[in-house]
Amino acid sequence: MIDEQIRNLTQRVYKLELVVGKLQQTIEKLSGQKIDVEESVKAVETEIVSTPEKDTETVKRISSPGKSIRPRKSVDLPDYMKRSEYWLNKVGIGLLLFAVVFLFKYSVDQGWLTPPVRVIFGLALGALFLALGFRLIKKRRHFAQVMFGGAIATFYICGFAAFRMFSLVSYPVALTFMVLVTVTAYLLAIRQNTSVLSLLGAIGGLGTPFMLHGGVGGIPILVIFTILILLGTVAVFLYKGWYSLLWLSAIGSWIVFSINLVDMLYDKDIIVSADQWALQIAYSSGVLLFWLAPLFREIYRSGKHAESSLGSSSINRNIYILNVIVPAFTLGISMAIWPEITLKSWGWITLGGGVVLGLTAWGLDLLERFEDLAFTNAILGLAFLTGAVCFILDGDSLFFALATEATVIHLIAIRIKSKGYAICAHVLSLFMALVFSYRVFPAIELIFPSSISHDPVINARALTDLWLIGMWVILSGCFQATKVKRVYFIAAAVALVGWFNRELSGNVLLLLLAVEAVLIHVVARWKNDPPIRLFANVFYAIIGMVMVIRLLGVKSPGPAMVNFDAIANMIVIISPAVVYKYFKIDKSYVLYLYFSHAAFLTWFYHELYVYPNGQGIITVAWGIYSAILLVIGLRLNYHRLRVVSLITLFIVVGKLFLIDLAALEVLWRILLFMGFGGLFLFLSYYFRNLWRYEIPEGDDENITEQ
C-alpha cells in the first residue's frame, strides 16, 4: 500500500516536472533569458527516489486521517503581525536615538565625558548599528534596514555635535564628513534596494548647511554644495527610478534656495549680483535635474523595453506633473530673483521657454508611446506663449494676438483631432469672450468706464474686435460637432450686435441689425438648424420692439416719408416680409407677414399725423395701401394677402366713422366718404376679373376659391 502511494507521488512529481518545463519555455520566450530549473527538479527527484524511508514516513503522515502535519518552515505572519513588527523596530530605533541625544546632553550637564569621548561614543554606536545591519541582512532584512537607518542618523548627529556643539573640527572637515555620510546612505540604499535610506541621505545632505550653519561661505557656496547633493540624488534616481527620492530632492532644494532668496530680497539693503546669479543657477539646475533627467530616464527605459519581447512600458505619472511644475516654477521664481528686469524682457524670455517646450513636444511626438507626454509639453508651451504675448504686448495688440492664438489652437485641434487642445482653445476663447464683453457692451462700460476715444469703425479697437468676431465665424464652419458650431456662430452674432451698438448709432445701426437678422435666417435655412432659427426669431423680436419704440415716438424733422429715418424704418419693416417670402419653414412664419403689415400701417401714421388734417391723409394712405394689397392678392391668388387687405379696408371704414367723422372738416369728410365709396364699388365690380383662378405652379400657400 505504501509502495503504491510512493509510486503515485512519483508520478505526480513527474507531471509537475513537465508543467515546470513548459512554464520555463514560456518564460524564456517572453523574457529572452534562459532559466535553469533542471537542477531543482533533479534534486527533488533524487530526494524522492533516494530516501524512500523519508518518503514513506511523509506518505504515512499524509494518508493518516486525523493527524495534522507540522510544517518544517514557519508560515507567513498575518498582516497585523507584519505591521506590528514593522512599527516596533522603527519606534525602537527612534527611541534609541533619542536616548543617545539625551545621553549626550546628560553627560554634558554632569561633566562625565569629555567632548571627544562623546563624539567617539556616538561614532562607535553608529558603527555598531552598521555592523548589526550587515550581520542581519540575510536573516532579518527589514530589521537590518532599520539598523542602517539608525547608523546614518547617528553619524549625522555626531557630525553636527562635533562642529556646532563642541567645535572639535573645522568647517571643511565637518562638511566632508557629512558628505561621506550622505554618500554612504546612497550606497546602502542602492545595495539594499530600499528607497528609505536614500530619502534619509537626501534629508541629511540637504539639511547639512543648516546643521553646520555658521561656517564660511555665503549663497554661492551653499548653491554649489546643494547642487552636488542633488547630483547624487538624481544619479540614484536614474539608476533605481525612485520618484519619492526625486520629489524629496526637488521640494527640499527649493525650500533651501527659497529661504536664501527671501533673505536676499528682504533682509539686505543692497542685492548682490553674485547672489542673484547663484540662485538663478540653483533654480535653473532644477530644470535639468527634475525635468530633463526623468524625461531622459523614461526615454531610455522605453527604448530598453521596446528592444525586448515584454512589450511596451507605461510612463510613470509623476513625470507628467514634473513636466508642468518644474518649468513653470522656475520661470516664476526667476522673475522674483530679478525684480529689476522689465516685464517685456520677461516676455521674450518666456517666449524662448515656450519654443523649447514646443521643440521638446515635437521630439517626444516622434517617439513611440510618448504622445501623451508630448501633448503635456505642448500645452505648457502654449501657456508660455500666451504668457509671453501678455508680457510683450498690451491693449489692442494683445487682444489681437490672443484671438489669433485661440484660433490657431482650434485649427490644430481640429486637424489632429485632439480633445486636449480643443479644451485649451475653448478656455482661451471663453476668456477672450469675457474681455470682449468688457470692451464692447455699454452696460459693462458703465460699470468699468473706458477712457479710450476713437473714430467709429476705423480704429484699432474696432478692427481687433471685428477680427475676433470673424475668427469665431470661420471656426463655426470648421468644427465637426454641430453643438460647437452653433455656439460659436451665435456667439459671433451676439458679439457683432455689441460691436454695431458701440461703433454706430441711429439709422445705420438699425439697418445693419436688420441685415444681420436676415443673414442669420439665411444661415438657419442653409444649415437647416432649428436652434439658429430660434435665435434668429428672438433677434427679430428684439428688433420689432425697437421698431415699436421708434414708431410710437416723436417724428424726426424733415419731409414726410422721404427723410432718412422714414426710409430706414420702411426698410426694416419690409425685411420681415422678405424673410416670410424666402425663408419660411413652417406656418409660424406668417407672423412675420402680419408684423410687417401692422408696422407699415403704423409707419404711415407716424409720418403723417403731424400735418394739418393728418387723420384724413392717414386714412387715404391706408386705403390706397390696402387696395394695392387686395389687387396683388387677387392677381397672384394669395389667400392670406386677400384676407389681410380686406380686413384692413374694413378697419379704414371703421376709422372713417369713429375718428375722421369727428376730427376732420366737412370738406374732408365728403371727399373721404365719396372716395372710399367709389373705391369699394370699383373693387367689387372688378373683383372676379382681377382674381386669377389658376394655381401658380410650385406655390403650396395658394388656395383657390370657387
XYZ file of C-alpha atoms in Angstrom:
706
model
C 0.000 0.000 0.000
C 2.772 2.346 0.948
C 4.791 1.465 -2.152
C 1.791 2.186 -4.361
C 1.377 5.575 -2.750
C 5.057 6.305 -3.318
C 4.652 5.417 -6.993
C 1.643 7.721 -7.233
C 3.615 10.521 -5.587
C 6.496 9.931 -8.010
C 4.110 10.168 -10.965
C 2.743 13.423 -9.632
C 6.257 14.809 -9.311
C 6.967 13.747 -12.891
C 3.855 15.533 -14.124
C 4.841 18.572 -12.109
C 8.270 18.458 -13.775
C 6.624 18.514 -17.206
C 4.498 21.502 -16.225
C 7.540 23.351 -14.892
C 9.353 22.625 -18.158
C 6.533 24.154 -20.176
C 6.460 27.175 -17.892
C 10.228 27.508 -18.351
C 9.867 27.594 -22.146
C 7.099 30.183 -21.929
C 9.121 32.444 -19.614
C 12.175 32.143 -21.883
C 10.090 33.217 -24.875
C 8.722 36.246 -23.027
C 11.894 37.476 -21.352
C 14.619 36.218 -23.659
C 16.505 34.846 -20.638
C 17.183 31.172 -20.052
C 16.019 29.920 -16.675
C 17.673 26.713 -15.496
C 15.323 24.678 -13.328
C 16.724 21.256 -14.176
C 18.933 21.155 -11.110
C 15.990 21.904 -8.844
C 13.853 19.226 -10.489
C 16.670 16.657 -10.289
C 17.210 17.483 -6.654
C 13.554 16.900 -5.898
C 13.534 13.659 -7.865
C 16.730 12.432 -6.224
C 15.365 13.220 -2.800
C 12.173 11.281 -3.520
C 13.944 8.238 -5.021
C 16.991 8.089 -2.729
C 15.194 8.451 0.566
C 12.276 6.070 0.436
C 12.142 5.913 4.191
C 11.572 9.633 4.451
C 9.022 9.492 1.638
C 7.322 6.533 3.285
C 7.032 8.475 6.515
C 5.720 11.506 4.620
C 3.116 9.456 2.823
C 2.086 7.903 6.101
C 1.533 11.336 7.594
C -0.421 12.391 4.516
C -2.562 9.265 4.424
C -3.221 9.051 8.143
C -6.566 10.690 8.876
C -6.977 12.845 11.917
C -3.305 13.634 12.176
C -2.050 17.145 11.476
C 1.149 17.763 9.558
C 3.602 20.074 11.284
C 5.268 22.328 8.695
C 9.029 22.294 8.527
C 9.229 26.035 7.906
C 7.430 28.836 9.679
C 4.353 30.223 7.927
C 3.995 33.870 6.957
C 2.850 36.172 9.688
C -0.611 37.765 9.426
C -0.806 41.326 8.127
C -1.417 42.854 11.531
C 1.624 40.998 12.871
C 3.759 42.261 9.992
C 2.617 45.823 10.620
C 3.348 45.438 14.312
C 6.840 44.104 13.602
C 7.455 46.946 11.119
C 6.497 49.702 13.540
C 8.110 48.097 16.569
C 11.598 48.223 15.082
C 11.036 51.756 13.767
C 9.848 53.005 17.123
C 12.642 51.129 18.846
C 15.432 52.697 16.804
C 13.807 56.115 17.233
C 13.695 55.781 20.983
C 17.261 54.580 20.969
C 18.403 57.646 19.011
C 16.569 59.894 21.462
C 18.353 58.075 24.255
C 21.680 58.849 22.573
C 20.775 62.532 22.367
C 19.659 62.597 25.994
C 22.833 60.764 26.997
C 24.959 63.393 25.280
C 23.059 66.178 26.967
C 23.189 64.476 30.360
C 26.895 63.843 30.042
C 27.426 67.496 29.186
C 25.411 68.617 32.191
C 27.206 66.240 34.570
C 30.654 66.680 33.086
C 31.252 62.946 32.992
C 32.641 62.633 29.468
C 34.811 64.999 27.543
C 33.514 66.187 24.154
C 35.882 63.990 22.127
C 34.797 60.924 24.077
C 31.142 61.753 23.469
C 31.697 62.054 19.730
C 33.731 58.863 19.631
C 30.985 57.094 21.582
C 28.437 58.251 19.029
C 30.596 57.127 16.125
C 31.052 53.755 17.799
C 27.314 53.414 18.276
C 26.750 54.240 14.608
C 29.376 51.700 13.603
C 27.648 49.128 15.821
C 24.324 49.776 14.111
C 26.037 49.462 10.751
C 27.690 46.158 11.705
C 24.435 44.735 13.027
C 22.750 45.699 9.787
C 25.270 43.799 7.682
C 25.123 40.890 10.122
C 21.331 40.532 9.969
C 20.708 41.478 6.344
C 20.157 37.907 5.178
C 18.008 36.733 8.061
C 16.049 39.847 9.086
C 16.094 42.214 6.142
C 13.668 44.812 7.493
C 15.364 44.860 10.874
C 18.737 45.312 9.159
C 17.413 48.292 7.215
C 16.335 49.886 10.476
C 19.865 49.390 11.793
C 21.294 51.059 8.675
C 18.932 53.996 9.118
C 19.913 54.322 12.762
C 23.592 54.310 11.800
C 23.109 57.087 9.222
C 21.133 59.211 11.677
C 23.739 58.658 14.401
C 26.558 59.731 12.097
C 24.674 62.927 11.169
C 24.167 63.689 14.878
C 27.866 63.122 15.566
C 28.907 65.441 12.756
C 26.533 68.125 13.981
C 27.747 67.782 17.596
C 31.423 67.764 16.676
C 31.150 71.051 14.770
C 28.325 73.062 16.296
C 28.221 71.903 19.901
C 31.809 71.067 20.710
C 33.807 72.837 17.948
C 36.117 69.845 17.703
C 36.591 70.009 13.922
C 36.761 72.741 11.332
C 34.005 73.518 8.842
C 35.684 71.747 5.872
C 36.227 68.606 7.939
C 32.635 68.586 9.200
C 31.316 69.262 5.708
C 33.422 66.429 4.245
C 32.195 64.066 6.940
C 28.556 64.959 6.236
C 29.067 64.378 2.522
C 30.602 60.982 3.222
C 27.635 60.046 5.396
C 25.274 61.082 2.593
C 27.227 59.032 0.049
C 27.139 56.073 2.434
C 23.376 56.387 2.710
C 23.035 56.393 -1.084
C 25.294 53.362 -1.481
C 23.422 51.436 1.198
C 20.110 52.331 -0.434
C 21.328 51.005 -3.796
C 22.878 47.885 -2.289
C 19.844 47.024 -0.181
C 17.393 48.206 -2.869
C 15.405 50.350 -0.446
C 14.397 53.949 -1.045
C 14.068 54.797 2.673
C 17.836 55.015 3.147
C 18.173 57.262 0.110
C 15.460 59.537 1.497
C 17.335 59.696 4.794
C 20.536 60.565 2.945
C 18.783 63.278 0.920
C 17.301 64.838 4.048
C 20.674 64.794 5.784
C 22.513 66.116 2.750
C 20.111 68.971 2.104
C 19.963 69.747 5.807
C 23.766 69.846 6.203
C 24.053 73.600 5.501
C 21.561 74.252 8.298
C 23.184 71.789 10.694
C 26.581 73.371 10.003
C 25.269 76.924 9.939
C 27.990 79.383 10.877
C 30.691 78.022 8.617
C 32.443 80.009 5.918
C 30.758 80.800 2.613
C 27.575 82.542 1.536
C 24.847 81.804 -1.003
C 27.229 80.719 -3.820
C 28.912 78.100 -1.598
C 25.516 76.887 -0.414
C 24.311 76.562 -4.009
C 27.400 74.591 -5.051
C 27.064 72.197 -2.132
C 23.325 71.691 -2.662
C 23.761 71.039 -6.374
C 26.405 68.394 -5.572
C 23.953 66.696 -3.216
C 21.241 66.889 -5.884
C 23.556 65.343 -8.464
C 23.929 62.370 -6.130
C 20.187 62.021 -5.574
C 19.463 62.298 -9.292
C 22.157 59.710 -10.041
C 20.470 57.319 -7.625
C 17.119 58.139 -9.227
C 18.416 57.434 -12.722
C 19.686 54.064 -11.542
C 16.743 52.979 -9.365
C 13.819 55.122 -10.519
C 12.656 56.179 -7.047
C 10.325 59.126 -7.663
C 9.891 59.618 -3.925
C 13.593 60.472 -3.761
C 13.281 62.853 -6.707
C 10.288 64.646 -5.207
C 12.014 64.964 -1.834
C 15.124 66.361 -3.516
C 13.107 68.855 -5.573
C 10.963 70.141 -2.713
C 13.837 70.145 -0.238
C 16.212 72.025 -2.538
C 13.519 74.564 -3.446
C 12.905 75.188 0.261
C 16.649 75.659 0.863
C 17.003 78.075 -2.052
C 13.787 79.945 -1.216
C 14.958 80.619 2.346
C 18.074 82.254 0.946
C 16.035 84.106 -1.690
C 13.815 85.645 0.982
C 16.903 86.538 2.995
C 18.466 88.201 -0.052
C 15.386 90.207 -1.060
C 14.076 91.375 2.303
C 16.913 91.296 4.772
C 19.543 93.101 2.731
C 19.590 96.719 1.671
C 21.699 96.014 -1.427
C 21.171 92.936 -3.578
C 24.469 91.372 -4.569
C 24.626 90.317 -8.216
C 26.666 87.221 -7.350
C 23.910 86.015 -5.032
C 21.320 86.573 -7.751
C 23.318 84.588 -10.290
C 23.960 81.842 -7.749
C 20.252 81.447 -7.006
C 19.397 81.624 -10.698
C 21.844 78.815 -11.415
C 20.401 76.881 -8.482
C 16.819 77.072 -9.696
C 17.810 76.579 -13.328
C 19.649 73.393 -12.377
C 16.280 72.081 -11.267
C 15.165 72.154 -14.896
C 17.979 69.764 -15.799
C 17.716 67.602 -12.679
C 13.960 67.391 -12.157
C 12.637 67.923 -15.702
C 15.228 66.658 -18.155
C 16.655 63.788 -16.067
C 13.350 61.951 -15.512
C 12.470 62.587 -19.147
C 15.757 61.034 -20.237
C 15.210 58.051 -17.942
C 11.727 57.402 -19.308
C 13.007 57.570 -22.900
C 15.877 55.202 -22.113
C 13.567 52.864 -20.203
C 11.028 52.858 -23.014
C 13.704 52.057 -25.605
C 15.078 49.248 -23.468
C 11.661 47.658 -23.143
C 10.976 48.152 -26.833
C 14.022 46.018 -27.707
C 12.767 43.127 -25.558
C 9.740 40.959 -26.132
C 7.951 42.088 -22.984
C 6.050 44.819 -24.780
C 5.680 48.490 -24.013
C 6.191 50.054 -20.628
C 3.797 52.666 -19.274
C 5.151 56.097 -18.439
C 5.191 56.974 -14.753
C 2.524 59.527 -13.840
C 4.950 61.592 -11.784
C 6.776 62.716 -14.906
C 3.663 64.485 -16.202
C 3.419 66.535 -13.007
C 7.143 67.319 -13.030
C 6.997 68.383 -16.680
C 4.416 71.007 -15.774
C 5.560 72.163 -12.338
C 9.325 72.471 -12.845
C 9.408 74.888 -15.852
C 6.529 76.993 -14.531
C 8.022 77.221 -11.032
C 11.464 78.069 -12.422
C 10.053 80.899 -14.536
C 8.052 82.359 -11.660
C 10.918 82.191 -9.158
C 13.333 83.675 -11.703
C 11.095 86.720 -12.004
C 11.343 87.103 -8.227
C 15.155 86.834 -8.316
C 15.494 89.646 -10.884
C 12.923 92.314 -9.963
C 14.808 94.933 -11.983
C 14.126 93.220 -15.324
C 11.172 94.710 -17.218
C 8.019 92.743 -17.957
C 8.601 92.982 -21.696
C 12.041 91.400 -21.307
C 10.477 88.590 -19.325
C 8.052 88.195 -22.206
C 10.883 87.399 -24.612
C 12.437 85.006 -22.081
C 9.080 83.292 -21.663
C 8.741 83.064 -25.421
C 12.101 81.285 -25.551
C 10.913 78.838 -22.911
C 7.774 78.199 -24.924
C 9.866 77.453 -28.017
C 11.982 74.959 -26.032
C 8.854 73.247 -24.743
C 7.399 73.161 -28.230
C 10.534 71.546 -29.653
C 10.510 69.054 -26.785
C 6.899 68.181 -27.555
C 7.751 67.759 -31.235
C 10.660 65.449 -30.404
C 8.589 63.365 -27.981
C 5.808 63.048 -30.518
C 8.254 61.302 -32.849
C 8.876 58.620 -30.214
C 6.565 55.690 -29.718
C 4.346 55.700 -26.593
C 5.230 59.334 -25.766
C 2.264 61.059 -27.434
C 0.613 61.983 -24.127
C 3.847 63.377 -22.700
C 4.372 65.333 -25.920
C 0.885 66.757 -25.538
C 1.650 67.803 -21.940
C 4.746 69.712 -23.029
C 2.881 71.230 -25.970
C 0.116 72.544 -23.713
C 2.672 74.028 -21.338
C 4.442 75.563 -24.335
C 1.166 77.180 -25.399
C 0.746 78.517 -21.868
C 4.251 80.008 -22.058
C 3.431 81.504 -25.447
C 0.262 83.070 -24.057
C 2.180 84.476 -21.106
C 4.855 85.862 -23.436
C 2.214 87.603 -25.524
C 0.673 89.105 -22.397
C 4.093 90.316 -21.191
C 5.250 91.760 -24.512
C 2.036 93.284 -25.855
C -0.740 95.324 -24.344
C -4.076 96.815 -25.318
C -5.401 96.063 -28.782
C -2.206 94.323 -29.894
C -2.513 91.860 -27.018
C -6.178 91.262 -27.799
C -5.390 90.609 -31.466
C -2.571 88.192 -30.612
C -4.651 86.197 -28.120
C -7.572 85.971 -30.550
C -5.242 84.685 -33.250
C -3.633 82.206 -30.846
C -7.023 80.817 -29.803
C -7.967 80.362 -33.463
C -4.682 78.623 -34.301
C -5.082 76.229 -31.358
C -8.620 75.469 -32.514
C -7.418 74.705 -36.043
C -4.645 72.457 -34.686
C -7.153 70.609 -32.502
C -9.453 70.106 -35.489
C -6.571 68.946 -37.664
C -5.140 66.366 -35.254
C -8.495 65.612 -33.546
C -7.180 66.316 -30.062
C -9.662 66.876 -27.242
C -6.947 68.319 -25.034
C -6.038 71.071 -27.490
C -9.747 71.729 -28.060
C -10.344 72.215 -24.332
C -7.430 74.664 -24.081
C -8.716 76.571 -27.105
C -12.249 76.732 -25.679
C -10.922 78.037 -22.364
C -8.891 80.731 -24.119
C -11.892 81.619 -26.306
C -14.077 81.943 -23.207
C -11.509 84.291 -21.693
C -11.498 86.313 -24.915
C -15.293 86.480 -24.826
C -15.169 87.950 -21.317
C -12.588 90.524 -22.364
C -14.652 91.310 -25.474
C -17.715 91.893 -23.290
C -15.784 94.433 -21.271
C -14.610 96.166 -24.452
C -17.930 96.235 -26.281
C -21.130 96.251 -24.295
C -22.197 99.629 -22.905
C -23.666 98.199 -19.689
C -20.260 96.900 -18.716
C -18.647 100.142 -19.836
C -20.889 101.979 -17.373
C -19.557 99.814 -14.541
C -15.968 99.837 -15.802
C -15.693 103.080 -17.800
C -13.116 103.183 -20.565
C -11.041 106.261 -21.291
C -10.407 105.307 -24.934
C -11.915 107.637 -27.544
C -11.829 106.859 -31.251
C -13.467 107.410 -34.595
C -16.232 104.916 -35.437
C -15.269 101.653 -37.166
C -11.846 102.749 -38.448
C -9.795 102.401 -35.268
C -7.553 99.800 -33.654
C -10.068 98.634 -31.076
C -12.891 98.228 -33.592
C -10.732 96.321 -36.072
C -9.284 93.952 -33.460
C -12.747 93.230 -32.088
C -14.017 92.619 -35.602
C -11.081 90.251 -36.138
C -12.188 88.128 -33.176
C -15.763 88.022 -34.473
C -14.511 86.940 -37.893
C -12.410 84.185 -36.319
C -15.450 82.848 -34.496
C -17.475 82.830 -37.722
C -14.703 80.932 -39.533
C -14.356 78.431 -36.686
C -18.114 77.834 -36.649
C -17.720 76.428 -40.145
C -14.670 74.302 -39.278
C -15.870 72.399 -36.227
C -17.139 68.854 -36.585
C -19.602 68.887 -33.678
C -22.881 70.603 -34.515
C -23.360 71.982 -30.998
C -19.930 73.623 -31.023
C -20.610 75.108 -34.456
C -23.865 76.539 -33.183
C -22.348 78.013 -30.011
C -19.571 79.830 -31.860
C -21.903 81.126 -34.564
C -24.392 82.503 -32.045
C -21.530 83.984 -30.005
C -20.234 85.724 -33.127
C -23.731 87.057 -33.917
C -24.217 88.437 -30.394
C -20.717 89.918 -30.423
C -21.452 91.617 -33.749
C -24.560 93.205 -32.230
C -22.431 94.610 -29.422
C -19.829 95.822 -31.908
C -22.508 97.562 -34.022
C -24.008 99.139 -30.920
C -20.652 100.533 -29.776
C -19.362 101.770 -33.112
C -22.598 103.001 -34.734
C -25.893 104.597 -33.800
C -29.213 105.722 -35.203
C -30.471 104.596 -38.563
C -27.232 102.969 -39.696
C -27.225 100.775 -36.588
C -30.857 99.808 -37.152
C -30.302 98.913 -40.808
C -27.225 96.803 -40.070
C -29.044 94.927 -37.331
C -31.865 94.153 -39.762
C -29.369 92.949 -42.350
C -27.703 90.737 -39.730
C -31.079 89.267 -38.755
C -31.821 88.401 -42.383
C -28.365 86.812 -42.780
C -28.922 84.686 -39.671
C -32.135 83.436 -41.262
C -30.172 82.619 -44.404
C -27.708 80.540 -42.373
C -30.546 78.828 -40.479
C -32.201 77.875 -43.785
C -28.890 76.796 -45.314
C -27.862 74.645 -42.336
C -31.438 73.592 -41.510
C -30.607 74.283 -37.858
C -33.673 74.833 -35.608
C -31.736 76.426 -32.678
C -30.181 79.024 -35.002
C -33.631 79.630 -36.471
C -34.970 80.162 -32.951
C -32.127 82.590 -32.260
C -32.998 84.473 -35.475
C -36.631 84.711 -34.390
C -35.633 86.070 -30.972
C -33.301 88.520 -32.699
C -36.152 89.744 -34.904
C -38.446 90.028 -31.886
C -35.925 92.394 -30.262
C -35.703 94.432 -33.470
C -39.520 94.512 -33.528
C -39.607 96.002 -30.027
C -37.085 98.633 -31.120
C -39.286 99.470 -34.109
C -42.369 99.816 -31.910
C -40.495 102.299 -29.724
C -39.354 104.278 -32.784
C -42.761 104.350 -34.448
C -44.551 105.429 -31.275
C -42.010 108.152 -30.596
C -41.721 111.695 -31.861
C -41.374 112.110 -35.615
C -37.985 113.365 -36.749
C -37.859 116.677 -38.615
C -37.983 116.592 -42.410
C -40.426 115.847 -45.201
C -42.830 113.006 -44.572
C -41.856 109.526 -45.808
C -38.720 110.740 -47.623
C -36.420 111.518 -44.700
C -33.621 109.190 -43.595
C -35.465 107.960 -40.514
C -38.572 107.123 -42.519
C -36.611 105.264 -45.197
C -34.643 103.291 -42.605
C -37.830 102.362 -40.759
C -39.518 101.301 -44.002
C -36.572 99.035 -44.963
C -36.623 97.373 -41.575
C -40.414 96.951 -41.803
C -40.170 95.297 -45.216
C -37.441 92.853 -44.104
C -39.846 90.520 -42.178
C -41.942 90.176 -45.330
C -38.786 89.209 -47.217
C -37.995 86.601 -44.551
C -41.525 85.217 -44.862
C -41.280 85.016 -48.631
C -37.882 83.334 -48.981
C -37.012 81.674 -45.643
C -40.328 80.431 -44.254
C -40.073 76.948 -42.758
C -43.432 76.446 -41.085
C -46.751 78.250 -40.656
C -45.476 80.243 -37.685
C -43.534 82.424 -40.096
C -46.812 84.081 -41.146
C -46.367 86.193 -38.013
C -43.555 87.960 -39.857
C -46.022 88.982 -42.555
C -48.594 90.198 -40.062
C -45.975 92.182 -38.151
C -44.690 93.766 -41.340
C -48.221 94.771 -42.351
C -49.080 96.245 -38.939
C -45.748 98.066 -38.776
C -46.317 99.543 -42.238
C -49.700 100.960 -41.168
C -48.050 102.384 -38.056
C -45.300 103.855 -40.234
C -47.929 105.789 -42.238
C -49.469 107.072 -39.031
C -46.057 108.073 -37.607
C -45.110 110.036 -40.707
C -48.442 111.792 -41.424
C -50.203 112.517 -38.140
C -48.331 115.809 -37.504
C -49.695 117.505 -40.619
C -52.925 119.552 -40.731
C -55.839 117.187 -41.395
C -53.304 114.407 -40.830
C -56.016 111.897 -39.896
C -57.562 112.270 -43.311
C -54.222 111.851 -45.049
C -53.541 108.719 -42.972
C -56.934 107.296 -43.979
C -56.209 107.926 -47.643
C -52.779 106.313 -47.374
C -54.170 103.261 -45.572
C -56.948 102.910 -48.152
C -54.632 103.105 -51.151
C -52.176 100.697 -49.497
C -54.964 98.214 -48.688
C -56.400 98.433 -52.192
C -52.977 97.725 -53.699
C -52.569 94.700 -51.440
C -56.008 93.412 -52.435
C -55.244 93.741 -56.147
C -51.908 91.941 -55.675
C -53.597 89.197 -53.663
C -56.231 88.738 -56.372
C -53.791 88.732 -59.265
C -51.337 86.370 -57.552
C -54.069 84.328 -55.880
C -52.591 84.813 -52.376
C -55.348 83.898 -49.964
C -53.744 85.413 -46.852
C -52.945 88.649 -48.657
C -56.563 88.953 -49.824
C -57.884 88.373 -46.317
C -55.445 90.819 -44.692
C -56.182 93.558 -47.266
C -59.953 93.166 -46.880
C -59.677 93.329 -43.083
C -57.559 96.453 -43.439
C -60.134 98.076 -45.714
C -62.864 97.462 -43.153
C -60.573 98.904 -40.470
C -60.280 102.008 -42.654
C -64.078 102.202 -42.827
C -64.238 101.941 -39.060
C -61.707 104.758 -38.783
C -63.864 106.909 -41.062
C -66.800 106.665 -38.699
C -65.035 106.589 -35.351
C -62.208 109.108 -35.812
C -62.401 111.017 -39.064
C -66.064 111.921 -38.756
C -65.339 113.904 -35.620
C -61.786 115.079 -36.282
C -61.955 116.352 -39.895
C -63.596 119.296 -41.582
C -66.753 118.815 -43.617
C -64.979 119.000 -46.981
C -62.541 116.233 -45.943
C -65.424 114.099 -44.735
C -67.195 114.437 -48.080
C -64.085 113.647 -50.081
C -63.125 110.668 -47.945
C -66.567 109.081 -47.879
C -67.037 109.629 -51.630
C -63.591 108.374 -52.451
C -63.795 105.213 -50.372
C -67.329 104.540 -51.536
C -66.157 104.691 -55.150
C -63.134 102.549 -54.297
C -65.270 99.811 -52.758
C -67.635 99.838 -55.751
C -64.713 99.638 -58.172
C -63.127 96.730 -56.332
C -66.409 94.844 -56.068
C -67.154 95.338 -59.791
C -63.738 94.134 -60.985
C -63.236 91.573 -58.169
C -63.782 88.493 -60.333
C -61.879 89.927 -63.275
C -58.854 90.603 -61.093
C -58.917 87.174 -59.436
C -56.823 84.528 -61.203
C -58.353 81.105 -60.680
C -55.373 79.028 -61.724
C -52.910 77.958 -59.035
C -49.327 79.082 -59.663
C -47.143 76.013 -60.037
C -44.970 75.194 -57.034
C -46.729 77.524 -54.555
C -48.152 75.495 -51.677
C -49.526 78.542 -49.892
C -52.035 79.443 -52.615
C -55.628 78.464 -52.097
C -58.096 78.653 -54.970
C -61.590 79.760 -54.086
C -64.512 78.758 -56.237
